[in-house]
Amino acid sequence: MNISKMALETPKSDLDFSDKQEAKQPSALKMASMTRRRSSAASTCSYSSACYTGSSDEDNVSPRENRQRNSTGSSDFCVKNINAQQAFGRREIEIAEKEMPGILALRKRASEDKPLKNAQIVGCTHINAQTAVLIETLVELGASVRWAACNIYSTQNAVAAALAEVGIPIFAWRGETEEDFWWCLDKCVNSENWHPNMILDDGGDATHLMWKKYPIIFKAIKGIVEESVTGVHRLYQLVKTGKLTVPAINVNDSVTKARFDNFYNSKDSILDSLKRSTDIMFAGKQVVVCGYGDVGKGCAQSLRGQGCIVYVTEIDPICALQASMDGFRVVRLNEIVRQVDIVVTATGNKNVVNREHMDRMKSGCIVCNMGHSNSEIDVNSLHSAELSWLRVRSQVDHVIWPDGRTIILLAEGRLVNLACSTVPSFVVSVTAAAQALALIELFNAPVGRYKSDVYLLPKKMDEYVASLHLPILDAHLTELTDEQAKYLGLNKAGPFKPNYYRY
Ligand SMILES: NC(=O)c1ccc[n+]([C@@H]2O[C@H](COP(=O)([O-])OP(=O)(O)OC[C@H]3O[C@@H](n4cnc5c(N)ncnc54)[C@H](O)[C@@H]3O)[C@@H](O)[C@H]2O)c1
């Protein structure tokens, strides 16, 4: 199969995955694991960007009090400063596009067919250069969208300005208050003469708002696409209580999300974020990674690659065995907390590192979190009278004990790679392509194909997402011969693995 040719020539039918192989979640076990992994309801991670934010970021005027217009006269948006920032944001988006081949290939293949024509999508995601590429792709595929940020700290203001300038109703700025956050989302959901029929969510807040406050609007929704552990967990709760009235696709647990975003993104960005914030030399340092799921595996492997001595903590015997057989010492945190130089949490759980642990860490120990919520490290317990805090750099605090012992806390316990480094665009392209395909699938599915339940991406779509990213890596797939396909009982065009296959 000539992949590069396929990338250029795939016809519309390539986007039709009608021989559905969806694996319906969730088993009781999966539910239990979701429950364990659930983070705090609202996302509170911060997100740094390399892009220009402009001097107006320093002023205190709320964007809500500053009515602005884009160059075509529209004021249907609310961003920090459209005029000063949009050109910088556009540059950021263009840079991201260069590393997002899959989503751009999808845009090119489907732009004539407009598979999202008449889709009216409420989006609630981080707003950065990479998600902007996704948003503009959805528009190119025919959708009309209204968008808000899923996180009050993560918006790249310049990117939001660039989106507003091209007419996308976007309501987001970095440093929103909690009240701003819900106001922005409300502006997306409840808009005159615009009736949403799809939701693209990251964390479940758009779904929750619509379900709770606008039940009539919610009834018209054809499908929900959710990418986060938290949001997926909330969807399963709705299913459990019989309150989910529309089909949803859980992108978070699709192979092309979990094995790529969680693993490769973490593998790349843990080093980057530690380096940028602390200038640490890794070789010879002792590190403990709490949790050996996809994120923990990525972190542990890349830190070892730099010459660190890596310990792992786990609650699950399977993951613990994996860690042991990958050559890591599996320990309890208590056993090594005095000797390690770096502590990384990646569990999706809460209070994995508590005050007792931090009381025993050696001076200079770096403590950071890679999990979704800021509750993995009990940061609240560090806000006590006997400890002093010194902000030494952006996102870097020294927490000092009375005897002078100091721990170095990164990003106040929020997602360190999002706070202290940037996200690899390539891996976001993989997730974004999966999100776009999930929207296309749910929007175009004939009545009855999906019930009011949570589904995984059909296997064929996962394979398609991966195939979109092969040409840029100059990867050449081997094609099954007829004889081989018969021998394995496979269709030559896939799917190539059963739904239960673990990659
Ligand atoms: N930083 C990022 O860029 C990024 C990317 C994707 C996901 N995430 C987040 O990272 C977290 C982990 O994601 P994942 O895909 O690896 O999840 P996962 O469920 O595959 O792995 C988490 C592991 O932590 C273990 N665990 C739970 N409680 C523990 C405890 N008290 N001590 C030790 N181990 C414990 C679990 O057994 C599990 O193996 C989630 O919150 C997820 O949302 C972050």
Coordinates of C-alpha atoms and ligand atoms in Angstrom, one line a residue:
M1 CA 0.0 0.0 0.0
N2 CA 1.4 3.4 -1.0
I3 CA 0.8 5.5 2.1
S4 CA 1.9 8.8 0.6
K5 CA -0.3 8.2 -2.4
M6 CA -3.1 7.3 0.0
A7 CA -2.6 10.5 1.9
L8 CA -3.2 12.6 -1.2
E9 CA -5.8 10.6 -2.9
T10 CA -8.0 9.0 -0.4
P11 CA -11.6 9.5 -1.5
K12 CA -14.6 10.3 0.6
S13 CA -15.3 6.7 1.2
D14 CA -12.1 6.5 3.2
L15 CA -13.9 8.4 5.9
D16 CA -16.8 6.0 6.0
F17 CA -16.2 3.5 8.7
S18 CA -19.6 2.0 8.5
D19 CA -18.6 -1.6 9.2
K20 CA -18.6 -0.7 12.9
Q21 CA -16.4 -2.6 15.2
E22 CA -16.8 -0.3 18.2
A23 CA -15.9 -1.9 21.5
K24 CA -18.4 -0.8 23.9
Q25 CA -17.1 0.3 27.2
P26 CA -17.2 -0.1 30.1
S27 CA -16.8 -3.3 32.0
A28 CA -17.1 -3.2 35.8
L29 CA -13.3 -3.3 36.0
K30 CA -13.0 -0.3 33.6
M31 CA -15.5 1.6 35.7
A32 CA -13.5 0.9 38.8
S33 CA -10.3 2.1 37.2
M34 CA -12.0 5.2 35.9
T35 CA -13.2 5.9 39.4
R36 CA -9.8 5.5 40.8
R37 CA -8.3 7.7 38.1
R38 CA -10.9 10.4 38.5
S39 CA -9.4 13.8 39.2
S40 CA -11.0 16.9 40.7
A41 CA -14.0 18.0 38.8
A42 CA -12.7 21.2 37.4
S43 CA -9.4 21.3 35.5
T44 CA -7.0 23.5 37.3
C45 CA -3.7 22.9 35.5
S46 CA -1.9 25.8 34.0
Y47 CA -0.3 26.0 30.7
S48 CA 2.5 28.0 29.4
S49 CA 3.0 29.0 25.9
A50 CA 6.0 30.1 24.0
C51 CA 4.0 32.6 22.2
Y52 CA 3.7 36.3 22.6
T53 CA 1.2 37.4 25.2
G54 CA 1.5 41.1 24.9
S55 CA 1.7 43.9 27.4
S56 CA -2.0 44.0 27.8
D57 CA -1.8 40.7 29.7
E58 CA -0.5 42.8 32.5
D59 CA -3.5 45.1 32.7
N60 CA -6.4 44.3 34.9
V61 CA -9.3 45.1 32.6
S62 CA -11.5 42.1 32.2
P63 CA -12.1 41.2 28.5
R64 CA -15.8 41.1 29.4
E65 CA -15.7 44.9 29.9
N66 CA -13.8 45.5 26.7
R67 CA -16.0 45.0 23.7
Q68 CA -13.8 44.5 20.7
R69 CA -14.4 43.9 17.0
N70 CA -12.5 41.9 14.4
S71 CA -11.5 43.3 11.1
T72 CA -14.9 42.3 9.6
G73 CA -16.8 44.0 12.3
S74 CA -17.9 41.0 14.3
S75 CA -17.9 41.2 18.1
D76 CA -19.2 37.7 18.7
F77 CA -16.2 36.7 20.8
C78 CA -14.4 37.6 24.0
V79 CA -10.6 37.5 24.1
K80 CA -7.9 39.5 25.8
N81 CA -6.7 41.8 23.0
I82 CA -7.5 41.0 19.4
N83 CA -5.7 43.8 17.7
A84 CA -2.4 43.5 19.6
Q85 CA -2.2 39.8 19.5
Q86 CA -3.9 38.1 16.6
A87 CA -0.9 38.3 14.2
F88 CA 1.3 36.6 16.8
G89 CA -1.3 33.9 17.3
R90 CA -1.6 33.3 13.6
R91 CA 2.1 32.6 13.5
E92 CA 1.8 30.2 16.4
I93 CA -0.9 28.3 14.6
E94 CA 1.2 28.2 11.4
I95 CA 4.1 26.8 13.3
A96 CA 1.9 24.1 14.9
E97 CA 0.5 23.2 11.5
K98 CA 3.9 22.2 10.3
E99 CA 4.0 19.4 13.0
M100 CA 0.4 18.3 12.6
P101 CA 0.4 16.3 9.4
G102 CA -2.4 14.0 10.2
I103 CA -5.1 16.5 11.0
L104 CA -4.0 18.6 8.0
A105 CA -4.2 15.5 5.8
L106 CA -7.7 14.9 7.1
R107 CA -8.6 18.5 6.4
K108 CA -7.4 18.2 2.8
R109 CA -9.1 14.9 2.2
A110 CA -12.5 15.9 3.5
S111 CA -12.7 19.6 2.8
E112 CA -14.6 19.1 -0.4
D113 CA -17.1 16.6 1.1
K114 CA -17.7 18.8 4.1
P115 CA -18.7 15.9 6.4
L116 CA -19.5 18.3 9.2
K117 CA -21.9 20.5 7.1
N118 CA -24.7 21.6 9.4
A119 CA -22.8 20.4 12.5
Q120 CA -23.0 23.1 15.2
I121 CA -20.3 22.3 17.7
V122 CA -19.8 23.6 21.2
G123 CA -16.2 23.1 22.0
C124 CA -14.5 23.3 25.4
T125 CA -10.8 22.4 25.2
H126 CA -7.5 24.0 26.1
I127 CA -7.0 26.8 23.7
N128 CA -3.5 26.7 22.2
A129 CA -1.9 26.6 18.8
Q130 CA -2.6 22.9 18.4
T131 CA -6.2 23.0 19.3
A132 CA -6.6 26.0 17.0
V133 CA -5.5 23.7 14.2
L134 CA -8.3 21.3 15.2
I135 CA -10.9 24.0 15.5
E136 CA -10.0 25.5 12.0
T137 CA -10.1 22.0 10.6
L138 CA -13.7 21.4 11.9
V139 CA -14.7 24.7 10.3
E140 CA -13.0 23.7 7.1
L141 CA -15.0 20.4 7.1
G142 CA -18.3 22.4 7.3
A143 CA -19.0 22.8 11.0
S144 CA -20.0 26.0 12.7
V145 CA -18.5 26.2 16.1
R146 CA -18.5 28.2 19.3
W147 CA -15.6 27.6 21.6
A148 CA -14.5 28.2 25.3
A149 CA -11.5 27.1 27.3
C150 CA -11.6 24.1 29.5
N151 CA -9.1 25.5 31.8
I152 CA -8.8 29.0 33.3
Y153 CA -5.0 29.2 33.0
S154 CA -4.2 27.4 29.8
T155 CA -5.4 29.8 27.0
Q156 CA -2.7 31.2 24.7
N157 CA -4.2 34.7 24.4
A158 CA -2.6 35.3 21.0
V159 CA -4.1 32.2 19.6
A160 CA -7.6 33.0 20.9
A161 CA -7.2 36.4 19.3
A162 CA -6.2 34.8 15.9
L163 CA -9.3 32.6 16.0
A164 CA -11.5 35.6 16.8
E165 CA -10.0 37.5 13.9
V166 CA -11.0 34.8 11.4
G167 CA -14.6 34.9 12.8
I168 CA -14.6 32.0 15.2
P169 CA -16.8 32.9 18.2
I170 CA -14.3 32.2 20.9
F171 CA -14.6 33.1 24.6
A172 CA -11.4 32.5 26.4
W173 CA -8.4 34.3 28.0
R174 CA -5.7 33.2 30.3
G175 CA -6.5 33.9 34.0
E176 CA -10.3 33.7 33.8
T177 CA -12.1 33.6 37.2
E178 CA -14.3 30.7 37.9
E179 CA -17.3 32.9 37.2
D180 CA -15.7 34.0 33.9
F181 CA -15.2 30.4 33.0
W182 CA -18.9 29.5 33.3
W183 CA -19.9 32.8 31.6
C184 CA -17.7 31.9 28.6
L185 CA -19.2 28.5 28.3
D186 CA -22.6 29.9 28.6
K187 CA -21.9 32.3 25.7
C188 CA -21.1 29.2 23.6
V189 CA -24.1 27.1 24.6
N190 CA -26.8 29.7 24.8
S191 CA -26.5 31.8 21.7
E192 CA -29.3 33.5 19.8
N193 CA -30.1 31.8 16.4
W194 CA -27.5 29.1 16.9
H195 CA -28.5 25.7 18.1
P196 CA -25.7 23.3 19.0
N197 CA -26.0 19.7 17.9
M198 CA -22.6 18.4 18.9
I199 CA -20.2 18.7 21.8
L200 CA -16.4 18.4 21.8
D201 CA -15.4 18.4 25.5
D202 CA -12.2 18.1 27.5
G203 CA -13.2 17.6 31.1
G204 CA -17.0 17.3 30.8
D205 CA -17.9 20.9 31.7
A206 CA -19.7 21.8 28.4
T207 CA -21.6 18.6 28.7
H208 CA -22.4 19.2 32.3
L209 CA -23.5 22.8 31.8
M210 CA -25.8 21.9 28.9
W211 CA -27.2 18.8 30.6
K212 CA -27.9 20.6 33.9
K213 CA -28.9 24.1 32.8
Y214 CA -30.2 23.7 29.2
P215 CA -31.9 20.3 29.1
I216 CA -33.9 21.4 26.0
I217 CA -30.7 22.3 24.1
F218 CA -29.1 19.1 25.3
K219 CA -32.0 17.0 23.8
A220 CA -31.0 18.3 20.4
I221 CA -27.4 17.0 20.7
K222 CA -26.5 14.2 18.3
G223 CA -23.2 13.3 20.0
I224 CA -20.5 14.1 22.5
V225 CA -16.8 13.6 22.0
E226 CA -14.8 13.6 25.2
E227 CA -11.0 13.4 25.5
S228 CA -10.2 13.5 29.2
V229 CA -10.2 10.9 32.0
T230 CA -12.3 13.2 34.1
G231 CA -14.9 13.9 31.4
V232 CA -15.1 10.2 30.5
H233 CA -15.7 9.3 34.1
R234 CA -18.5 11.9 34.3
L235 CA -20.1 10.4 31.2
Y236 CA -20.0 6.9 32.6
Q237 CA -21.7 8.2 35.7
L238 CA -24.5 9.6 33.6
V239 CA -24.8 6.2 31.9
K240 CA -24.9 4.4 35.2
T241 CA -27.7 6.6 36.5
G242 CA -29.6 6.4 33.2
K243 CA -29.2 10.1 32.5
L244 CA -27.1 10.1 29.4
T245 CA -29.6 10.7 26.5
V246 CA -27.1 10.9 23.6
P247 CA -24.3 8.8 22.3
A248 CA -20.7 9.7 23.3
I249 CA -17.3 8.7 22.0
N250 CA -14.6 8.2 24.6
V251 CA -11.5 9.4 22.8
N252 CA -9.4 9.3 25.9
D253 CA -9.2 5.5 25.9
S254 CA -8.8 5.1 22.2
V255 CA -5.4 3.5 21.3
T256 CA -4.3 6.5 19.3
K257 CA -4.9 8.8 22.3
A258 CA -3.7 6.8 25.3
R259 CA -0.7 5.1 23.7
F260 CA 0.4 8.3 22.0
D261 CA -0.6 11.4 23.9
N262 CA -0.2 9.8 27.3
F263 CA 3.0 7.9 26.6
Y264 CA 5.0 9.7 23.9
N265 CA 3.9 13.2 25.0
S266 CA 5.0 12.5 28.6
K267 CA 8.2 10.8 27.4
D268 CA 9.1 13.9 25.5
S269 CA 8.0 16.6 27.8
I270 CA 9.0 15.4 31.2
L271 CA 12.6 16.1 30.5
D272 CA 11.8 19.4 28.8
S273 CA 9.7 20.7 31.7
L274 CA 12.2 19.7 34.4
K275 CA 15.1 21.1 32.4
R276 CA 13.5 24.4 31.6
S277 CA 12.4 25.0 35.1
T278 CA 15.4 23.8 37.1
D279 CA 18.4 23.4 34.8
I280 CA 19.0 20.0 36.4
M281 CA 21.5 17.5 35.1
F282 CA 19.8 14.2 35.0
A283 CA 22.6 11.7 34.9
G284 CA 23.0 9.9 38.1
K285 CA 20.0 11.4 39.8
Q286 CA 17.6 9.2 41.8
V287 CA 14.0 9.6 40.6
V288 CA 10.8 8.0 41.8
V289 CA 7.9 7.9 39.3
C290 CA 4.5 7.2 41.1
G291 CA 2.2 5.3 38.8
Y292 CA 3.3 3.1 35.9
G293 CA 0.4 3.6 33.5
D294 CA 1.0 5.2 30.1
V295 CA 2.2 8.5 31.5
G296 CA 4.4 6.9 34.2
K297 CA 5.9 4.5 31.6
G298 CA 6.8 7.5 29.4
C299 CA 8.4 9.4 32.2
A300 CA 10.3 6.5 33.7
Q301 CA 11.7 5.4 30.4
S302 CA 12.9 8.8 29.3
L303 CA 14.4 9.6 32.7
R304 CA 16.3 6.4 32.6
G305 CA 17.5 7.2 29.1
Q306 CA 19.2 10.3 30.6
G307 CA 21.1 8.2 33.1
C308 CA 18.7 8.6 36.1
I309 CA 18.3 5.8 38.6
V310 CA 14.5 5.3 38.5
Y311 CA 12.2 3.8 41.1
V312 CA 8.5 3.2 40.5
T313 CA 5.6 3.0 42.9
E314 CA 2.4 1.2 41.9
I315 CA -0.8 -0.1 43.5
D316 CA -1.6 -2.5 40.6
P317 CA 0.3 -5.8 40.6
I318 CA 0.2 -5.9 36.8
C319 CA 1.7 -2.5 36.3
A320 CA 4.2 -3.3 39.1
L321 CA 5.2 -6.5 37.3
Q322 CA 5.6 -4.6 34.1
A323 CA 7.8 -2.0 35.8
S324 CA 9.9 -4.7 37.4
M325 CA 10.4 -6.6 34.2
D326 CA 11.3 -3.3 32.4
G327 CA 14.1 -3.1 34.9
F328 CA 12.8 -0.6 37.4
R329 CA 12.9 -1.1 41.2
V330 CA 9.3 -1.1 42.5
V331 CA 9.2 0.4 45.9
R332 CA 6.9 2.1 48.4
L333 CA 7.4 5.8 48.4
N334 CA 8.2 5.7 52.1
E335 CA 11.2 3.4 51.4
I336 CA 13.0 5.8 49.2
V337 CA 11.6 9.2 49.8
R338 CA 14.6 10.4 51.8
Q339 CA 17.1 9.6 49.1
V340 CA 15.5 10.7 45.8
D341 CA 16.3 13.9 43.9
I342 CA 13.1 14.0 41.9
V343 CA 9.5 12.9 42.6
V344 CA 7.1 12.6 39.6
T345 CA 3.5 11.7 40.2
A346 CA 1.5 10.2 37.3
T347 CA -1.4 8.3 38.9
G348 CA -4.6 10.3 38.3
N349 CA -5.1 9.7 42.0
K350 CA -5.1 12.1 45.0
N351 CA -2.6 12.6 47.9
V352 CA -0.1 10.3 46.4
V353 CA 2.6 12.5 47.9
N354 CA 1.5 13.8 51.2
R355 CA 2.9 16.2 53.8
E356 CA 4.5 13.3 55.7
H357 CA 6.5 12.3 52.6
M358 CA 7.5 15.9 52.0
D359 CA 8.6 16.3 55.6
R360 CA 11.1 13.6 54.9
M361 CA 12.5 14.6 51.5
K362 CA 16.1 15.7 51.2
S363 CA 16.8 19.3 50.7
G364 CA 16.7 20.3 47.0
C365 CA 14.3 17.5 46.0
I366 CA 12.2 18.4 43.0
V367 CA 8.6 17.5 43.3
C368 CA 6.2 17.6 40.3
N369 CA 3.0 16.1 38.9
M370 CA 2.2 14.8 35.4
G371 CA -1.4 13.7 36.2
H372 CA -4.5 15.6 35.2
S373 CA -5.4 17.2 38.5
N374 CA -3.5 19.2 41.0
S375 CA -4.4 16.9 43.9
E376 CA -1.8 14.2 43.4
I377 CA 0.6 16.2 45.6
D378 CA -1.0 17.5 48.7
V379 CA 0.1 21.1 48.1
N380 CA -2.5 22.4 50.5
S381 CA -0.6 20.9 53.4
L382 CA 2.4 23.0 52.4
H383 CA 0.4 26.2 53.1
S384 CA 1.1 26.1 56.8
A385 CA 2.6 28.8 59.1
E386 CA 5.9 27.1 59.7
L387 CA 6.8 26.8 56.0
S388 CA 7.8 29.7 53.8
W389 CA 7.4 29.9 50.1
L390 CA 9.7 31.6 47.7
R391 CA 8.9 32.0 44.1
V392 CA 12.2 31.7 42.4
R393 CA 11.1 31.5 38.8
S394 CA 7.8 31.3 36.9
Q395 CA 6.2 28.0 38.0
V396 CA 9.0 27.2 40.4
D397 CA 8.6 27.6 44.2
H398 CA 11.0 26.9 47.0
V399 CA 9.1 25.6 50.0
I400 CA 11.4 26.1 53.0
W401 CA 11.2 24.2 56.3
P402 CA 12.2 26.0 59.5
D403 CA 15.7 24.3 59.5
G404 CA 16.3 25.6 56.0
R405 CA 15.5 22.3 54.2
T406 CA 13.9 23.2 50.9
I407 CA 11.9 21.3 48.3
I408 CA 11.5 22.6 44.8
L409 CA 7.8 22.5 43.9
L410 CA 7.0 22.8 40.2
A411 CA 3.8 24.4 38.9
E412 CA 2.2 24.2 42.3
G413 CA 1.5 20.6 41.7
R414 CA -0.3 21.1 38.5
L415 CA 0.5 19.3 35.2
V416 CA 4.2 20.1 35.0
N417 CA 4.6 19.5 31.3
L418 CA 1.8 21.8 30.4
A419 CA 2.9 24.4 32.9
C420 CA 6.6 24.4 32.3
S421 CA 7.1 23.3 28.7
T422 CA 5.1 23.1 25.5
V423 CA 3.2 20.2 24.1
P424 CA 4.6 18.3 21.1
S425 CA 2.3 19.3 18.2
F426 CA 2.8 16.0 16.4
V427 CA 1.2 14.0 19.2
V428 CA -1.7 16.5 19.5
S429 CA -2.2 16.0 15.8
V430 CA -2.9 12.3 16.5
T431 CA -5.5 13.1 19.2
A432 CA -7.0 15.9 17.2
A433 CA -7.5 13.6 14.2
A434 CA -9.2 11.1 16.4
Q435 CA -11.5 13.8 17.8
A436 CA -12.4 15.1 14.4
L437 CA -13.2 11.6 13.1
A438 CA -15.2 10.8 16.2
L439 CA -17.3 14.0 15.5
I440 CA -17.7 13.0 11.9
E441 CA -18.8 9.5 12.9
L442 CA -21.4 10.6 15.5
F443 CA -22.7 13.4 13.3
N444 CA -23.2 11.2 10.3
A445 CA -24.2 8.0 11.9
P446 CA -27.6 6.7 10.9
V447 CA -30.3 6.6 13.6
G448 CA -29.9 3.5 15.7
R449 CA -26.2 2.9 15.1
Y450 CA -25.3 4.4 18.4
K451 CA -27.5 4.3 21.5
S452 CA -27.3 6.7 24.5
D453 CA -24.0 5.1 25.8
V454 CA -20.3 5.7 25.7
Y455 CA -18.3 4.1 22.9
L456 CA -14.7 3.7 22.0
L457 CA -13.5 4.8 18.6
P458 CA -14.0 2.0 16.1
K459 CA -10.8 0.2 15.6
K460 CA -10.7 1.1 11.9
M461 CA -10.7 4.8 12.8
D462 CA -7.8 4.3 15.2
E463 CA -5.9 2.6 12.4
Y464 CA -6.9 5.4 10.0
V465 CA -5.6 8.1 12.4
A466 CA -2.3 6.3 12.7
S467 CA -2.1 5.9 8.9
L468 CA -2.5 9.7 8.5
H469 CA 0.7 10.2 10.4
L470 CA 2.9 7.6 8.7
P471 CA 4.0 9.5 5.5
I472 CA 5.6 12.3 7.5
L473 CA 7.7 9.8 9.3
D474 CA 8.6 8.1 6.0
A475 CA 7.1 4.9 7.3
H476 CA 6.2 2.3 4.7
L477 CA 3.5 -0.2 5.7
T478 CA 3.7 -3.8 4.5
E479 CA 0.7 -4.9 2.7
L480 CA -0.8 -8.3 3.4
T481 CA -0.8 -10.8 0.5
D482 CA -4.1 -12.4 -0.3
E483 CA -2.7 -15.7 1.0
Q484 CA -1.6 -14.0 4.3
A485 CA -4.9 -12.2 4.7
K486 CA -6.8 -15.5 4.3
Y487 CA -4.4 -17.2 6.7
L488 CA -5.0 -14.6 9.4
G489 CA -8.7 -14.2 8.6
L490 CA -8.2 -10.5 8.0
N491 CA -9.5 -8.0 5.5
K492 CA -6.5 -6.5 3.7
A493 CA -7.7 -3.0 4.5
G494 CA -8.1 -3.7 8.2
P495 CA -9.0 -3.7 11.0
F496 CA -5.8 -5.6 11.8
K497 CA -6.4 -6.4 15.4
P498 CA -9.4 -7.5 17.5
N499 CA -10.9 -4.9 19.8
Y500 CA -9.4 -6.6 22.9
Y501 CA -5.9 -6.3 21.6
R502 CA -3.6 -4.3 23.9
Y503 CA -0.9 -2.5 21.9
Ligands
LIG1 N1 0.8 15.3 31.5 C1 0.2 14.9 30.4 O1 0.5 15.4 29.3 C2 -0.8 13.9 30.4 C3 -1.2 13.3 29.2 C4 -2.2 12.3 29.3 C5 -2.7 12.0 30.5 N2 -2.3 12.6 31.7 C6 -2.9 12.3 33.0 O2 -1.9 11.6 33.7 C7 -2.6 10.7 34.6 C8 -2.2 9.3 34.4 O3 -2.6 8.9 33.1 P1 -2.3 7.4 32.6 O4 -2.8 7.3 31.2 O5 -0.9 7.0 32.8 O6 -3.3 6.6 33.6 P2 -3.2 5.1 34.0 O7 -4.5 4.8 34.7 O8 -2.8 4.3 32.8 O9 -2.0 5.0 35.0 C9 -2.0 5.5 36.3 C10 -1.3 4.4 37.2 O10 -1.2 4.9 38.5 C11 -1.4 3.8 39.4 N3 -1.8 4.4 40.7 C12 -3.0 4.8 41.1 N4 -2.9 5.3 42.4 C13 -1.6 5.1 42.8 C14 -0.9 5.3 44.0 N5 -1.5 5.8 45.0 N6 0.4 5.0 44.0 C15 1.0 4.5 42.9 N7 0.4 4.2 41.8 C16 -0.9 4.5 41.7 C17 -2.5 3.0 38.7 O11 -2.5 1.7 39.2 C18 -2.1 3.1 37.2 O12 -1.3 2.0 36.8 C19 -4.1 11.0 34.4 O13 -4.5 11.9 35.4 C20 -4.1 11.5 33.0 O14 -5.3 12.4 32.9 C21 -1.4 13.6 31.6

